[in-house]
Amino acid sequence: MNPGHRDILTELEKDAFKEIINIAFGKAAASLADIIGLYVILSVPKIEILQPGEIQQFIEREINETKGLNIIEQYYIGKIRGAAFLVLSYENSKLLLSLLDGAEQQESLNFSSIAMLEQETVTEIGNIIIGACVSKTAELLKDFVTYTPPRFIGGKFSGYDLPQKLFDKETYAIVLKTLFQFENKDISGHLFLINSVESLDWLKKAIHDYMKHYGYE
Amino acid sequence: MIKKILIVDDSIVARMGLKKAIPKDMPYEFYEASDGASGVEQFKTVAPDVVFLDLTMPVMTGFQALDEIMKIDKNAAVIVVTADIQKKTMDRVLEAGALLVISKPPSQEEIRSSLEKAGKFKEGVMKR
Ligand SMILES: [Mg+2]
């Protein structure tokens, strides 16, 4: 199939892929809840077929945050291939750190140590969420992925170049997005999975195999 | 005896899968809704014998829909089918009155046995 068309996935395939991400994100939420002892409120995922040039705008619109952001980026490579971004506001990163370490510990640290601790904490959380979500997606699609190490990016999304080498030759990317919130805490983050359409035929088949396996077809 | 089955899930693929997994040996009547609010509406008008209920849905979540359904009928047989596998979620929905919780994607066997249990519950053979 020619990946030069926005209808590269049918409505049913999109629905199934969204449901796979819903399941994978449920797994990620459970891992996170175990580790940090907070209850995660799941939301309905979104799926969009976008041109690489539209991705940045989509992400900015979804996160709706003009102040500074903390982004954790990780690439995954299997038959399914792409970039995952966990996006948190500065404020939310700080709140998250205070929940994990308590305020007392921070008082004894100087400013740059706090910044470092914050960076390492959100990077590790990003790694957990991305890993749980992408690995479960791969498992449901009968794929296996490897990861690049998580990378912390502070600043604005607009100042950040999307991975050119991954998407520059492609007309479209399959972008999945979900929001997670912690109950009773004013903390939320956004997870984006930007999938290459390089193995589109494989992906379509994997989605249909999944549907068949669970009796959907 | 189970006759009317209401399936509430925002995923059309998930609804299809559930319907497919249900044995064809009985003349079941199927009703569907794609969000919590229309699920509650359908529950009122159809009075189904069993409800398969998703949690993560737009407009009204399955958590809220479950509360509404239990308010309408405290003997409702609701089987929650969810991707949310946090233990607290399971505890909560059981506390709120769900008969069973199964995690997504459900196997055909899980769907069949849950339907059997719902039947026993409706006949009064099995307690919540
Ligand atoms: Mg759902």
Tab-separated table of C-alpha atoms and ligand atoms in Angstrom:
chain	number	residue	atom	x	y	z
A	1	MET	CA	0.000	0.000	0.000
A	2	ASN	CA	1.187	3.458	-0.796
A	3	PRO	CA	1.847	5.409	2.400
A	4	GLY	CA	1.303	8.680	0.558
A	5	HIS	CA	-2.316	8.905	1.510
A	6	ARG	CA	-3.892	10.102	4.726
A	7	ASP	CA	-6.296	7.156	4.770
A	8	ILE	CA	-3.441	4.721	5.271
A	9	LEU	CA	-5.441	3.107	8.065
A	10	THR	CA	-9.168	2.398	7.906
A	11	GLU	CA	-11.457	3.637	10.677
A	12	LEU	CA	-11.603	0.120	12.058
A	13	GLU	CA	-7.809	-0.249	12.033
A	14	LYS	CA	-7.485	3.097	13.800
A	15	ASP	CA	-10.037	2.020	16.381
A	16	ALA	CA	-8.156	-1.234	16.965
A	17	PHE	CA	-4.788	0.526	17.229
A	18	LYS	CA	-6.294	2.995	19.693
A	19	GLU	CA	-7.631	0.120	21.759
A	20	ILE	CA	-4.189	-1.527	21.728
A	21	ILE	CA	-2.681	1.726	23.023
A	22	ASN	CA	-5.436	1.951	25.626
A	23	ILE	CA	-4.480	-1.507	26.882
A	24	ALA	CA	-0.761	-0.705	26.754
A	25	PHE	CA	-1.252	2.520	28.617
A	26	GLY	CA	-3.296	0.704	31.254
A	27	LYS	CA	-0.251	-1.490	31.772
A	28	ALA	CA	2.013	1.561	32.050
A	29	ALA	CA	-0.338	3.158	34.577
A	30	ALA	CA	-0.327	0.019	36.697
A	31	SER	CA	3.496	-0.090	36.688
A	32	LEU	CA	3.665	3.544	37.669
A	33	ALA	CA	1.015	3.158	40.365
A	34	ASP	CA	3.052	0.295	41.837
A	35	ILE	CA	6.258	2.261	41.890
A	36	ILE	CA	5.103	5.616	43.150
A	37	GLY	CA	1.981	4.544	44.979
A	38	LEU	CA	-0.323	6.986	43.203
A	39	TYR	CA	-3.555	6.208	41.442
A	40	VAL	CA	-3.491	7.074	37.747
A	41	ILE	CA	-6.597	8.292	35.947
A	42	LEU	CA	-6.587	7.060	32.371
A	43	SER	CA	-8.066	9.004	29.495
A	44	VAL	CA	-9.294	8.064	26.040
A	45	PRO	CA	-6.364	7.975	23.595
A	46	LYS	CA	-6.296	9.871	20.315
A	47	ILE	CA	-4.954	8.722	16.982
A	48	GLU	CA	-4.025	11.010	14.087
A	49	ILE	CA	-2.388	10.454	10.737
A	50	LEU	CA	-0.125	13.477	10.326
A	51	GLN	CA	2.502	14.795	7.981
A	52	PRO	CA	5.864	15.170	9.735
A	53	GLY	CA	5.514	18.949	9.449
A	54	GLU	CA	2.211	18.867	11.311
A	55	ILE	CA	3.433	16.864	14.301
A	56	GLN	CA	4.953	19.717	16.236
A	57	GLN	CA	1.844	21.855	15.939
A	58	PHE	CA	-0.326	18.920	17.003
A	59	ILE	CA	1.799	18.345	20.098
A	60	GLU	CA	1.767	22.037	21.030
A	61	ARG	CA	-1.999	22.182	20.648
A	62	GLU	CA	-2.500	19.060	22.744
A	63	ILE	CA	-0.286	20.097	25.634
A	64	ASN	CA	-1.591	23.674	25.580
A	65	GLU	CA	1.268	24.940	27.709
A	66	THR	CA	3.342	27.895	26.638
A	67	LYS	CA	5.695	27.933	29.593
A	68	GLY	CA	8.641	25.630	29.963
A	69	LEU	CA	8.323	21.933	29.435
A	70	ASN	CA	10.271	18.875	30.376
A	71	ILE	CA	10.359	16.302	27.635
A	72	ILE	CA	11.661	12.773	27.881
A	73	GLU	CA	12.411	11.322	24.508
A	74	GLN	CA	13.039	7.721	23.667
A	75	TYR	CA	13.185	5.901	20.352
A	76	TYR	CA	11.930	2.381	19.875
A	77	ILE	CA	13.022	0.127	17.083
A	78	GLY	CA	11.347	-3.082	16.040
A	79	LYS	CA	9.042	-3.718	13.153
A	80	ILE	CA	7.118	-0.924	14.753
A	81	ARG	CA	9.435	2.046	14.939
A	82	GLY	CA	9.173	5.561	16.186
A	83	ALA	CA	9.696	8.175	18.833
A	84	ALA	CA	8.023	8.414	22.212
A	85	PHE	CA	7.732	11.683	24.115
A	86	LEU	CA	6.553	12.129	27.638
A	87	VAL	CA	5.781	15.798	28.142
A	88	LEU	CA	5.413	17.439	31.548
A	89	SER	CA	5.306	21.080	32.533
A	90	TYR	CA	8.078	22.449	34.798
A	91	GLU	CA	5.532	22.842	37.548
A	92	ASN	CA	4.376	19.269	37.261
A	93	SER	CA	7.932	17.969	37.251
A	94	LYS	CA	8.584	19.806	40.512
A	95	LEU	CA	5.392	18.485	42.071
A	96	LEU	CA	6.280	14.998	40.992
A	97	LEU	CA	9.690	15.267	42.596
A	98	SER	CA	8.229	16.523	45.860
A	99	LEU	CA	5.860	13.562	45.914
A	100	LEU	CA	8.642	11.101	45.363
A	101	ASP	CA	11.335	12.475	47.616
A	102	GLY	CA	9.538	14.626	50.095
A	103	ALA	CA	10.358	18.262	50.661
A	104	GLU	CA	12.831	17.741	53.518
A	105	GLN	CA	15.432	16.117	51.395
A	106	GLN	CA	15.369	18.981	48.935
A	107	GLU	CA	16.041	21.598	51.606
A	108	SER	CA	19.493	20.233	52.172
A	109	LEU	CA	20.386	20.429	48.514
A	110	ASN	CA	21.584	23.447	46.595
A	111	PHE	CA	19.800	24.689	43.537
A	112	SER	CA	21.779	22.830	40.895
A	113	SER	CA	21.491	19.556	42.797
A	114	ILE	CA	17.722	19.972	42.872
A	115	ALA	CA	17.654	20.629	39.140
A	116	MET	CA	19.744	17.521	38.583
A	117	LEU	CA	17.568	15.414	40.858
A	118	GLU	CA	14.455	16.695	39.125
A	119	GLN	CA	15.883	15.880	35.738
A	120	GLU	CA	16.872	12.385	36.759
A	121	THR	CA	13.527	11.728	38.406
A	122	VAL	CA	11.399	12.748	35.457
A	123	THR	CA	13.709	10.914	33.086
A	124	GLU	CA	13.285	7.732	35.091
A	125	ILE	CA	9.512	8.162	35.252
A	126	GLY	CA	9.468	8.779	31.521
A	127	ASN	CA	11.508	5.662	30.957
A	128	ILE	CA	9.058	3.591	33.015
A	129	ILE	CA	5.948	4.942	31.306
A	130	ILE	CA	7.342	4.775	27.784
A	131	GLY	CA	8.859	1.328	28.317
A	132	ALA	CA	5.697	-0.194	29.779
A	133	CYS	CA	3.462	1.326	27.136
A	134	VAL	CA	5.582	0.611	24.060
A	135	SER	CA	6.574	-2.892	25.179
A	136	LYS	CA	2.944	-3.858	25.757
A	137	THR	CA	1.990	-2.414	22.359
A	138	ALA	CA	4.772	-4.435	20.745
A	139	GLU	CA	3.653	-7.563	22.603
A	140	LEU	CA	0.051	-7.178	21.427
A	141	LEU	CA	1.308	-6.732	17.870
A	142	LYS	CA	3.624	-9.747	18.255
A	143	ASP	CA	6.641	-7.533	17.774
A	144	PHE	CA	9.751	-6.937	19.852
A	145	VAL	CA	11.383	-3.537	20.225
A	146	THR	CA	14.655	-2.196	21.531
A	147	TYR	CA	15.096	1.304	22.918
A	148	THR	CA	17.562	4.118	22.846
A	149	PRO	CA	18.337	5.445	26.335
A	150	PRO	CA	15.892	8.101	27.544
A	151	ARG	CA	16.978	11.631	26.844
A	152	PHE	CA	15.909	14.637	28.861
A	153	ILE	CA	15.067	17.801	26.981
A	154	GLY	CA	14.200	20.958	28.888
A	155	GLY	CA	12.600	23.926	27.221
A	156	LYS	CA	9.862	24.450	24.725
A	157	PHE	CA	8.600	21.993	22.237
A	158	SER	CA	8.852	24.532	19.467
A	159	GLY	CA	12.589	24.787	19.909
A	160	TYR	CA	12.947	21.104	19.385
A	161	ASP	CA	13.533	19.469	16.056
A	162	LEU	CA	11.609	16.313	15.494
A	163	PRO	CA	13.775	13.402	14.516
A	164	GLN	CA	14.522	14.240	10.911
A	165	LYS	CA	16.271	11.006	10.146
A	166	LEU	CA	13.229	9.044	11.194
A	167	PHE	CA	10.549	10.855	9.297
A	168	ASP	CA	12.041	13.021	6.586
A	169	LYS	CA	11.420	10.594	3.752
A	170	GLU	CA	7.927	9.742	4.860
A	171	THR	CA	4.726	11.419	3.940
A	172	TYR	CA	2.808	10.517	7.078
A	173	ALA	CA	3.267	9.346	10.637
A	174	ILE	CA	0.752	7.611	12.886
A	175	VAL	CA	0.572	9.699	16.028
A	176	LEU	CA	-0.978	8.370	19.213
A	177	LYS	CA	-1.561	10.501	22.246
A	178	THR	CA	-2.828	9.946	25.734
A	179	LEU	CA	-3.116	12.041	28.857
A	180	PHE	CA	-2.498	10.735	32.322
A	181	GLN	CA	-3.380	12.386	35.586
A	182	PHE	CA	-2.694	11.513	39.164
A	183	GLU	CA	-5.702	11.385	41.380
A	184	ASN	CA	-5.934	14.097	44.052
A	185	LYS	CA	-2.753	15.731	42.771
A	186	ASP	CA	-2.636	18.488	40.252
A	187	ILE	CA	-0.202	16.625	38.068
A	188	SER	CA	-0.702	15.487	34.522
A	189	GLY	CA	1.478	14.522	31.623
A	190	HIS	CA	1.088	13.699	27.968
A	191	LEU	CA	2.461	10.706	26.187
A	192	PHE	CA	2.987	10.809	22.436
A	193	LEU	CA	3.994	7.873	20.272
A	194	ILE	CA	4.981	8.900	16.780
A	195	ASN	CA	5.108	5.840	14.604
A	196	SER	CA	6.856	5.558	11.306
A	197	VAL	CA	4.772	4.166	8.450
A	198	GLU	CA	7.789	2.476	6.933
A	199	SER	CA	6.411	-0.975	7.800
A	200	LEU	CA	2.815	-0.077	7.073
A	201	ASP	CA	1.930	-3.392	5.466
A	202	TRP	CA	3.341	-5.243	8.437
A	203	LEU	CA	1.478	-2.962	10.860
A	204	LYS	CA	-1.852	-3.439	9.111
A	205	LYS	CA	-1.384	-7.181	9.154
A	206	ALA	CA	-0.385	-7.153	12.837
A	207	ILE	CA	-3.505	-5.132	13.696
A	208	HIS	CA	-5.696	-7.594	11.796
A	209	ASP	CA	-3.974	-10.570	13.448
A	210	TYR	CA	-4.692	-8.984	16.808
A	211	MET	CA	-8.332	-8.505	15.838
A	212	LYS	CA	-8.606	-12.108	14.705
A	213	HIS	CA	-6.925	-13.457	17.802
A	214	TYR	CA	-9.415	-11.754	20.084
A	215	GLY	CA	-12.367	-12.623	17.935
A	216	TYR	CA	-12.817	-9.160	16.506
A	217	GLU	CA	-12.837	-10.374	12.940
B	1	MET	CA	-31.874	-16.563	32.192
B	2	ILE	CA	-29.892	-14.035	30.218
B	3	LYS	CA	-31.557	-12.636	27.165
B	4	LYS	CA	-30.688	-8.973	26.741
B	5	ILE	CA	-27.026	-8.025	26.691
B	6	LEU	CA	-25.878	-4.398	26.748
B	7	ILE	CA	-22.315	-3.674	25.629
B	8	VAL	CA	-20.911	-0.242	26.550
B	9	ASP	CA	-17.515	0.577	25.072
B	10	ASP	CA	-16.184	3.484	23.023
B	11	SER	CA	-14.201	1.080	20.841
B	12	ILE	CA	-16.218	-0.453	18.048
B	13	VAL	CA	-13.586	-3.181	17.739
B	14	ALA	CA	-13.961	-4.031	21.434
B	15	ARG	CA	-17.756	-4.245	21.064
B	16	MET	CA	-17.430	-6.465	18.013
B	17	GLY	CA	-15.021	-8.755	19.843
B	18	LEU	CA	-17.356	-9.179	22.785
B	19	LYS	CA	-20.306	-9.999	20.561
B	20	LYS	CA	-18.265	-12.519	18.591
B	21	ALA	CA	-17.100	-14.271	21.754
B	22	ILE	CA	-20.605	-14.862	23.058
B	23	PRO	CA	-21.893	-18.344	22.161
B	24	LYS	CA	-24.586	-18.480	19.514
B	25	ASP	CA	-26.571	-21.212	21.284
B	26	MET	CA	-29.051	-18.736	22.743
B	27	PRO	CA	-31.180	-16.097	21.035
B	28	TYR	CA	-29.505	-13.164	22.774
B	29	GLU	CA	-30.549	-9.631	22.011
B	30	PHE	CA	-27.640	-7.210	21.773
B	31	TYR	CA	-27.694	-3.516	22.578
B	32	GLU	CA	-24.718	-1.226	22.254
B	33	ALA	CA	-23.563	2.157	23.494
B	34	SER	CA	-20.321	4.009	22.821
B	35	ASP	CA	-20.080	6.146	25.957
B	36	GLY	CA	-21.138	5.997	29.578
B	37	ALA	CA	-24.052	8.424	29.290
B	38	SER	CA	-25.751	6.631	26.412
B	39	GLY	CA	-24.996	3.362	28.196
B	40	VAL	CA	-27.021	4.549	31.194
B	41	GLU	CA	-29.821	5.723	28.871
B	42	GLN	CA	-29.909	2.329	27.180
B	43	PHE	CA	-29.891	0.631	30.559
B	44	LYS	CA	-33.048	2.537	31.512
B	45	THR	CA	-34.950	1.812	28.322
B	46	VAL	CA	-33.760	-1.741	27.607
B	47	ALA	CA	-33.421	-3.115	31.165
B	48	PRO	CA	-30.738	-5.600	30.087
B	49	ASP	CA	-29.993	-8.804	32.001
B	50	VAL	CA	-26.279	-8.180	31.852
B	51	VAL	CA	-24.031	-5.219	31.022
B	52	PHE	CA	-20.458	-5.400	29.731
B	53	LEU	CA	-18.956	-2.060	30.711
B	54	ASP	CA	-15.718	-0.380	29.651
B	55	LEU	CA	-14.202	2.253	31.983
B	56	THR	CA	-12.163	4.626	29.826
B	57	MET	CA	-14.809	6.326	27.693
B	58	PRO	CA	-15.675	9.861	26.585
B	59	VAL	CA	-18.670	11.905	27.805
B	60	MET	CA	-19.182	9.768	30.918
B	61	THR	CA	-16.640	7.265	32.239
B	62	GLY	CA	-17.547	3.708	33.103
B	63	PHE	CA	-16.985	4.497	36.791
B	64	GLN	CA	-19.770	7.086	36.698
B	65	ALA	CA	-21.989	4.922	34.516
B	66	LEU	CA	-21.616	2.041	36.982
B	67	ASP	CA	-22.758	4.272	39.850
B	68	GLU	CA	-25.766	5.431	37.833
B	69	ILE	CA	-26.694	1.900	36.824
B	70	MET	CA	-26.490	0.624	40.400
B	71	LYS	CA	-28.712	3.500	41.505
B	72	ILE	CA	-31.317	2.455	38.945
B	73	ASP	CA	-31.109	-1.248	39.804
B	74	LYS	CA	-29.124	-2.504	42.762
B	75	ASN	CA	-29.383	-6.039	41.367
B	76	ALA	CA	-27.850	-5.129	38.013
B	77	ALA	CA	-25.291	-7.628	36.694
B	78	VAL	CA	-22.405	-5.507	35.448
B	79	ILE	CA	-19.219	-7.050	34.106
B	80	VAL	CA	-16.457	-4.466	33.835
B	81	VAL	CA	-14.078	-5.070	30.926
B	82	THR	CA	-11.155	-2.703	31.208
B	83	ALA	CA	-7.591	-1.875	30.222
B	84	ASP	CA	-7.138	-0.236	33.605
B	85	ILE	CA	-5.442	-3.040	35.526
B	86	GLN	CA	-4.560	-1.040	38.620
B	87	LYS	CA	-5.605	-2.983	41.710
B	88	LYS	CA	-7.335	0.063	43.120
B	89	THR	CA	-9.531	0.200	40.026
B	90	MET	CA	-10.638	-3.377	40.513
B	91	ASP	CA	-11.344	-2.773	44.212
B	92	ARG	CA	-13.314	0.341	43.395
B	93	VAL	CA	-15.588	-1.111	40.761
B	94	LEU	CA	-16.295	-4.211	42.849
B	95	GLU	CA	-17.064	-1.942	45.781
B	96	ALA	CA	-19.370	0.100	43.526
B	97	GLY	CA	-21.331	-3.039	42.662
B	98	ALA	CA	-19.727	-4.642	39.616
B	99	LEU	CA	-20.220	-8.396	39.570
B	100	LEU	CA	-16.890	-9.161	37.890
B	101	VAL	CA	-13.903	-7.377	36.417
B	102	ILE	CA	-12.009	-8.722	33.420
B	103	SER	CA	-8.947	-7.139	31.906
B	104	LYS	CA	-8.592	-6.245	28.252
B	105	PRO	CA	-8.152	-7.851	25.874
B	106	PRO	CA	-10.522	-10.508	27.223
B	107	SER	CA	-10.227	-14.075	25.992
B	108	GLN	CA	-13.337	-15.746	24.602
B	109	GLU	CA	-13.224	-18.118	27.561
B	110	GLU	CA	-13.298	-15.230	30.051
B	111	ILE	CA	-16.279	-13.684	28.308
B	112	ARG	CA	-18.178	-16.966	28.227
B	113	SER	CA	-17.528	-17.858	31.853
B	114	SER	CA	-18.402	-14.337	33.016
B	115	LEU	CA	-21.687	-14.579	31.151
B	116	GLU	CA	-22.362	-17.920	32.832
B	117	LYS	CA	-21.671	-16.389	36.237
B	118	ALA	CA	-23.981	-13.471	35.447
B	119	GLY	CA	-26.675	-16.019	34.574
B	120	LYS	CA	-26.235	-17.769	37.924
B	121	PHE	CA	-26.296	-14.442	39.715
B	122	LYS	CA	-29.553	-13.496	37.998
B	123	GLU	CA	-31.106	-16.830	38.964
B	124	GLY	CA	-30.069	-16.228	42.553
B	125	VAL	CA	-27.777	-19.277	42.586
B	126	MET	CA	-24.719	-17.101	43.019
B	127	LYS	CA	-24.203	-14.125	45.328
B	128	ARG	CA	-22.301	-10.998	44.389
C	1	MG	MG	-12.406	2.649	26.196
